[in-house]
Backbone as ProteinMPNN parsed JSONL, in Angstrom:
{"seq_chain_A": "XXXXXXXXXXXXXXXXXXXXXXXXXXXXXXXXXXXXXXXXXXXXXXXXXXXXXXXXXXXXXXXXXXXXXXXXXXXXXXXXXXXXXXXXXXXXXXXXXXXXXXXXXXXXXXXXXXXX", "coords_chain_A": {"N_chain_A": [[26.463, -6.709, -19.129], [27.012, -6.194, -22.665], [25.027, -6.328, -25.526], [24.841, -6.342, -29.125], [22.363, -6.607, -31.588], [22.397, -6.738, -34.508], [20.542, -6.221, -37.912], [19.355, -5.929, -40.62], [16.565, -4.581, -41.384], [13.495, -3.435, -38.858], [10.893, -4.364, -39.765], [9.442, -6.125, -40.52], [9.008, -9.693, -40.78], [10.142, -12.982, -40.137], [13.372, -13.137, -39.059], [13.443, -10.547, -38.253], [11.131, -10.75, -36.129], [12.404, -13.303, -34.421], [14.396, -11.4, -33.671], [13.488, -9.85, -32.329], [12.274, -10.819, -30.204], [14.017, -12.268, -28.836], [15.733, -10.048, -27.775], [14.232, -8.484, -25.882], [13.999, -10.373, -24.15], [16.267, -10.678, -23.112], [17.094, -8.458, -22.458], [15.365, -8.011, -20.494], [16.434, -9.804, -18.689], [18.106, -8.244, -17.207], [20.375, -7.618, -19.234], [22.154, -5.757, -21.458], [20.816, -4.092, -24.31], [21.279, -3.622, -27.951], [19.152, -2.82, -30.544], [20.535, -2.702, -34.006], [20.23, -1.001, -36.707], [19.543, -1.021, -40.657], [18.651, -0.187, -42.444], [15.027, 0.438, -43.286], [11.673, 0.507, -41.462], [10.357, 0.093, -38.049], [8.603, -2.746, -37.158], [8.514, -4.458, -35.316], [7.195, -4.691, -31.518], [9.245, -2.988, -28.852], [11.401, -3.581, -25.681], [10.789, -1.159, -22.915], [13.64, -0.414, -22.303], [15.612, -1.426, -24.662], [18.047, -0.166, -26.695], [17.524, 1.414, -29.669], [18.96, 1.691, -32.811], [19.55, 3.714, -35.685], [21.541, 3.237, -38.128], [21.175, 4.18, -40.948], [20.012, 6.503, -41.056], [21.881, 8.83, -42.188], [23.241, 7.799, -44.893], [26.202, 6.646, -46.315], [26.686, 5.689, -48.571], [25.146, 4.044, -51.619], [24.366, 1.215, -51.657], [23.244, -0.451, -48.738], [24.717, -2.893, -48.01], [27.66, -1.688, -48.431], [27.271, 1.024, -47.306], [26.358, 0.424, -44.623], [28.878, -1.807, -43.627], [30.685, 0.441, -43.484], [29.429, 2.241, -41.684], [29.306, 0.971, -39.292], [31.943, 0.612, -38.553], [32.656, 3.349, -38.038], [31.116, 3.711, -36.448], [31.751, 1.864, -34.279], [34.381, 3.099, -33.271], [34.628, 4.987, -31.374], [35.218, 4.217, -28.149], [33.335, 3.561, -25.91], [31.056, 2.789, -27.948], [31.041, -0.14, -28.207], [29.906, -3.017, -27.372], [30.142, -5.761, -25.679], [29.05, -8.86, -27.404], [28.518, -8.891, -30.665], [25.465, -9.925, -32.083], [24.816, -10.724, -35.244], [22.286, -10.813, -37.533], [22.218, -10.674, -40.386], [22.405, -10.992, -43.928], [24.574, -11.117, -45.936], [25.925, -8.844, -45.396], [26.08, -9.68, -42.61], [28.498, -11.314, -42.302], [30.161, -9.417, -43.417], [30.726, -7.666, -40.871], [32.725, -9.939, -39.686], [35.165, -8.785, -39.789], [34.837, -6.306, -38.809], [34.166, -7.519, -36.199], [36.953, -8.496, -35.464], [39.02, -6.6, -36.032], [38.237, -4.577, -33.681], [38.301, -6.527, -31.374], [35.98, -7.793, -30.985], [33.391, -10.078, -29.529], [31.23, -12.386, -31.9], [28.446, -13.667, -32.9], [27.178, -14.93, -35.697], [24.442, -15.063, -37.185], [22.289, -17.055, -39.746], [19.215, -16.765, -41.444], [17.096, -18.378, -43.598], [14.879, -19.4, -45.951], [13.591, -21.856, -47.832]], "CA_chain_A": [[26.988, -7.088, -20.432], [26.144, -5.146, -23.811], [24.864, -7.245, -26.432], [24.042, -5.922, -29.851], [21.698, -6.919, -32.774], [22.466, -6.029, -35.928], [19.602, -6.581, -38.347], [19.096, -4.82, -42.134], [15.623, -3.865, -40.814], [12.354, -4.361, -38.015], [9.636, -3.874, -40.955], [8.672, -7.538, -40.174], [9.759, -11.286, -41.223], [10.446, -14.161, -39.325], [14.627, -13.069, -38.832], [13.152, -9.564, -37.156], [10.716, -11.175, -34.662], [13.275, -13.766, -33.857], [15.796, -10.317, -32.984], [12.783, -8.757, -31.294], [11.804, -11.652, -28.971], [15.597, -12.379, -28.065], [16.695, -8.497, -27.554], [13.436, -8.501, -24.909], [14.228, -11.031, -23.529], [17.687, -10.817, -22.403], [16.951, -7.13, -21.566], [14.286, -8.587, -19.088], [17.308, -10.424, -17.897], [19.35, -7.718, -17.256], [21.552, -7.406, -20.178], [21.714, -4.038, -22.133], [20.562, -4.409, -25.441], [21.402, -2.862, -28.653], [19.18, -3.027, -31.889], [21.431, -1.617, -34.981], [19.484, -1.222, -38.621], [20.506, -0.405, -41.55], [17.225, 0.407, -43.731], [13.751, 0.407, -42.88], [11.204, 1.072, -40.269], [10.279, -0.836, -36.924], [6.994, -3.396, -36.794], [8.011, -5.388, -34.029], [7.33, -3.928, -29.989], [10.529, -3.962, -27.806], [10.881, -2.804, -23.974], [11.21, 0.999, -23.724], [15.001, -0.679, -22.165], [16.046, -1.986, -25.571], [17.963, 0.689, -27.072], [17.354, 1.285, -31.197], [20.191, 2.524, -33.158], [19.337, 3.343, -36.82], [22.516, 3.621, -38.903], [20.386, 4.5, -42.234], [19.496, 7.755, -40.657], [22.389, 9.327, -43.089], [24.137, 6.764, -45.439], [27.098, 7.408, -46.827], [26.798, 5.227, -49.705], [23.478, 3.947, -51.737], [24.726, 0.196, -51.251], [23.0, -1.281, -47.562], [26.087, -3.499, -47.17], [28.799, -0.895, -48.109], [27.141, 1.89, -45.935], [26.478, -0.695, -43.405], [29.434, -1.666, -42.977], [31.641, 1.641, -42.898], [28.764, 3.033, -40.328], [29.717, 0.32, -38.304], [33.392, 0.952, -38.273], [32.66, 4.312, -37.867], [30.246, 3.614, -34.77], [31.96, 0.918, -33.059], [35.36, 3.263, -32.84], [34.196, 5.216, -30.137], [35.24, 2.886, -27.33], [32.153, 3.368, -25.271], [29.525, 2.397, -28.423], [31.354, -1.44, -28.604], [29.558, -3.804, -26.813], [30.543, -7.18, -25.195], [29.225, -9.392, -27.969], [27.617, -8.444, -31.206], [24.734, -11.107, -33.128], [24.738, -10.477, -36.407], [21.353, -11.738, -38.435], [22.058, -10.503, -41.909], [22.843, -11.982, -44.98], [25.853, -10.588, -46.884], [26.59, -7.833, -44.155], [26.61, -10.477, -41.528], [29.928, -12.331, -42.968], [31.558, -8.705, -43.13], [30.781, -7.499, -39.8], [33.407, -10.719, -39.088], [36.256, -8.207, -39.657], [34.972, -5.585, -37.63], [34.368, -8.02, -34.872], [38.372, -8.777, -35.369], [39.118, -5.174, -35.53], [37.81, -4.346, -32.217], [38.489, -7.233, -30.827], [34.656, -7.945, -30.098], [32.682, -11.065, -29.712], [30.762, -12.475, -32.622], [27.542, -14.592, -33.529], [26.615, -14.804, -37.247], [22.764, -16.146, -37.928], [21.626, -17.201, -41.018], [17.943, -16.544, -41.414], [16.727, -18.436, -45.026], [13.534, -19.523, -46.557], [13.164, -21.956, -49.059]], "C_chain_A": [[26.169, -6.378, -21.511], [26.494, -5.752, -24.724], [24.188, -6.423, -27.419], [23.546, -6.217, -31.197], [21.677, -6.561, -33.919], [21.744, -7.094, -36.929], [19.288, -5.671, -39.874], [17.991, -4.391, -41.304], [14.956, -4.799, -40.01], [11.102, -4.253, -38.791], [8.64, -4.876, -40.645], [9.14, -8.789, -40.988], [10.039, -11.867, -40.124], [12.016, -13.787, -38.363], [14.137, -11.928, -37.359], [12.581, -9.88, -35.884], [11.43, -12.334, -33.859], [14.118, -12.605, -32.756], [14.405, -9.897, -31.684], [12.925, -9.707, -30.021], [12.63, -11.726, -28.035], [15.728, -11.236, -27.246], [15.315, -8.631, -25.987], [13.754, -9.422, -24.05], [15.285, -10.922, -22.747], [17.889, -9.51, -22.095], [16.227, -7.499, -19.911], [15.468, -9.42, -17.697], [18.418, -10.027, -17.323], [20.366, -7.35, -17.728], [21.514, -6.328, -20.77], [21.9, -4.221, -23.041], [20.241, -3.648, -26.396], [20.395, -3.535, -30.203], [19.436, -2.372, -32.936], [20.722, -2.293, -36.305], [20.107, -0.5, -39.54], [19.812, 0.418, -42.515], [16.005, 0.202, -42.936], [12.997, 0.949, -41.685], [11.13, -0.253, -39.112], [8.526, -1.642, -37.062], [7.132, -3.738, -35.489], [8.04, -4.51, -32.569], [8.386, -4.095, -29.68], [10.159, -2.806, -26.429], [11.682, -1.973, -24.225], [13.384, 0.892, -23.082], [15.842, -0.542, -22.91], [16.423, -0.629, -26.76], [18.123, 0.318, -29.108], [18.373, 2.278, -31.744], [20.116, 2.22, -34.599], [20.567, 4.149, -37.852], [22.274, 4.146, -40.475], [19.801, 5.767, -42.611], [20.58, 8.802, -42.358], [23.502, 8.435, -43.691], [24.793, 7.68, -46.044], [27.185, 6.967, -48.429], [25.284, 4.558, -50.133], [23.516, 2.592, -51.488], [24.803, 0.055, -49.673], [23.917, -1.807, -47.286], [27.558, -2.947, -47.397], [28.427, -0.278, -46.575], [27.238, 1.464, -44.745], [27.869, -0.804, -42.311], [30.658, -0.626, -42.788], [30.666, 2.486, -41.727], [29.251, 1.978, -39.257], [30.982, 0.211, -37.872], [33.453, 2.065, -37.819], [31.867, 4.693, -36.506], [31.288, 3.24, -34.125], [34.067, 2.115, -32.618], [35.823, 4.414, -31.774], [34.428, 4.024, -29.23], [34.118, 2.559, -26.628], [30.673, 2.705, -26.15], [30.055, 0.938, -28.61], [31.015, -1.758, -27.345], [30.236, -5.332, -26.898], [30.58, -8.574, -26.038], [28.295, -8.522, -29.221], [26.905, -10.119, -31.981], [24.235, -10.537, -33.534], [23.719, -11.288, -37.367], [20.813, -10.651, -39.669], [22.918, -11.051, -42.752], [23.944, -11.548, -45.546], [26.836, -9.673, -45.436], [26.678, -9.004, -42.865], [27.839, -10.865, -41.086], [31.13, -11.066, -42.833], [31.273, -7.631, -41.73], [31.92, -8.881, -38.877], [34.697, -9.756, -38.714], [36.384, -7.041, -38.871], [35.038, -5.952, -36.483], [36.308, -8.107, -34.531], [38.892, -7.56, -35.009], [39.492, -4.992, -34.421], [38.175, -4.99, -31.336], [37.128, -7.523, -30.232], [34.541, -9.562, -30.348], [31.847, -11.018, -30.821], [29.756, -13.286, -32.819], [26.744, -13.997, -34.405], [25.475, -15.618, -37.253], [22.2, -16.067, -39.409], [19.886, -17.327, -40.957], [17.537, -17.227, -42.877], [15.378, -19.177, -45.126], [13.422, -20.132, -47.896], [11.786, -22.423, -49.283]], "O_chain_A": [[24.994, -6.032, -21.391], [27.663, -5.947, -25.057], [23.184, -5.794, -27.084], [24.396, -6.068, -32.075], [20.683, -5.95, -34.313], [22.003, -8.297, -36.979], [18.927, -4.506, -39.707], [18.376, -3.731, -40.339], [15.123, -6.017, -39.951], [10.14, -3.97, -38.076], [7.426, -4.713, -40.52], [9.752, -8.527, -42.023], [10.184, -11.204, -39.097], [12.011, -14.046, -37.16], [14.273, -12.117, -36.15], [13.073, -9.564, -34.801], [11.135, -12.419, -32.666], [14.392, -12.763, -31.566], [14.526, -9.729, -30.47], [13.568, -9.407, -29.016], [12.455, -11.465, -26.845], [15.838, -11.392, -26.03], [15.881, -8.954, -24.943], [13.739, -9.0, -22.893], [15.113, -11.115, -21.543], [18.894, -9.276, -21.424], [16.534, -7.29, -18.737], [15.38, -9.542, -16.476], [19.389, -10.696, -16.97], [21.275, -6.829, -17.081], [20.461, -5.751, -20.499], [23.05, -4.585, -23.286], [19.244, -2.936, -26.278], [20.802, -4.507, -30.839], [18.737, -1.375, -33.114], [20.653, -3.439, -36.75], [20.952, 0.383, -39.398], [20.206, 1.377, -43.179], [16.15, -0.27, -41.808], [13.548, 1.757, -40.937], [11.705, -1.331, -39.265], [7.478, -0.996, -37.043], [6.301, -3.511, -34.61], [8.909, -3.643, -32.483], [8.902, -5.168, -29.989], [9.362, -1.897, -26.197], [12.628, -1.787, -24.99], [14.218, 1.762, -23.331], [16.835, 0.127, -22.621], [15.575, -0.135, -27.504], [18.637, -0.658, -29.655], [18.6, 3.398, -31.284], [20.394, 1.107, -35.045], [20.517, 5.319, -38.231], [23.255, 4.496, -41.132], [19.324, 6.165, -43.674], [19.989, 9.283, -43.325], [24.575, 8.311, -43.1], [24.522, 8.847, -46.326], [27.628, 7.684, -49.326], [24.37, 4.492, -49.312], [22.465, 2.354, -50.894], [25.867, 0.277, -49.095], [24.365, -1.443, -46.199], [28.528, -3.446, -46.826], [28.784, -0.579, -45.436], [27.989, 1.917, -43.88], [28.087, -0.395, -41.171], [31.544, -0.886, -41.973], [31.195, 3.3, -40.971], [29.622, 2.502, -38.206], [31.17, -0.303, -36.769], [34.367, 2.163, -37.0], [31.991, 5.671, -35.768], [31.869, 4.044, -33.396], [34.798, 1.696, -31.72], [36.971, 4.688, -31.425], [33.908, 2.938, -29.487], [33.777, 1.376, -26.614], [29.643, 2.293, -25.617], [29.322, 0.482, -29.487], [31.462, -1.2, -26.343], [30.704, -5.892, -27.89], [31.478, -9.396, -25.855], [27.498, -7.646, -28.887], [27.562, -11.108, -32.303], [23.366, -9.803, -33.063], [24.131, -12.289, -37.953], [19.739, -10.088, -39.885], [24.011, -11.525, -42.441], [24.451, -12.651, -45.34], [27.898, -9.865, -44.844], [27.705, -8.905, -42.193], [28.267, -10.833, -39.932], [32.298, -11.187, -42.461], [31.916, -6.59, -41.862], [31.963, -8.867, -37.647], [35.238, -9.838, -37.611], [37.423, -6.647, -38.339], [35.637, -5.316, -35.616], [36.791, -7.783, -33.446], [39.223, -7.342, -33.843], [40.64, -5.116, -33.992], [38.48, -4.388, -30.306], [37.053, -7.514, -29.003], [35.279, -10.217, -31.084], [31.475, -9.88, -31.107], [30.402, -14.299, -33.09], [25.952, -13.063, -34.277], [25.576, -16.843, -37.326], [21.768, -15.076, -39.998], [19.459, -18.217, -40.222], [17.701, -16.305, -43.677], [14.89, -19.517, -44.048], [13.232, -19.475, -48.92], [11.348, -22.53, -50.429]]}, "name": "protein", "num_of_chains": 1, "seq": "XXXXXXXXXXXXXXXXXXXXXXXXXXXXXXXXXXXXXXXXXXXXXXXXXXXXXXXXXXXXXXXXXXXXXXXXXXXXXXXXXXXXXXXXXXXXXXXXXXXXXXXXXXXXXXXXXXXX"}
């Protein structure tokens, strides 16, 4: 099964080492595991399994949750880069990664990460 993480960035915060711990984990368990960014660099470790997929490399737009999500329409329509389910732990872009899940016809889990 190919499960993938979509995350604005791994720079560091509470949301990222949540993704990291998970994505290791359920690699460890056999699953093939995608982490997809949108900005930033990587803090947290993952196993050399856990593949990293940084959509920020060349944006198309200067707006994180436009570019976002037209790289992700523009990824996932390759049939081979759509994975089995995607979990989604970002804030604005989370909500519209719902319509690509529809799209595609993929699986979906939306996490809210907040901090008051």
């Amino acid at each position: 099964m190919k499960i993938d993480f979509l995350i604005n960035k791994m720079s560091g915060g509470g949301a990222e080492r949540v993704v990291s711990l998970v994505a290791n984990y359920l690699n460890q368990q056999g699953y093939e595991v995608r982490i997809i960014t949108f900005q930033g660099t990587d803090k947290y470790e993952l196993n050399k399994e856990v593949k990293r997929i940084k959509l920020h490399k060349h944006p198309f737009f200067q707006s994180v949750v436009i570019n976002g999500f037209f790289s992700l329409i523009y990824f996932y329509r390759k049939k081979s880069n759509r994975p089995d389910i995607i979990s989604s732990h970002i804030n604005l872009l989370g909500y519209l990664t719902i319509p690509i899940a529809k799209i595609y016809s993929l699986r979906i889990i939306v996490s809210e990460h907040i901090n008051h």
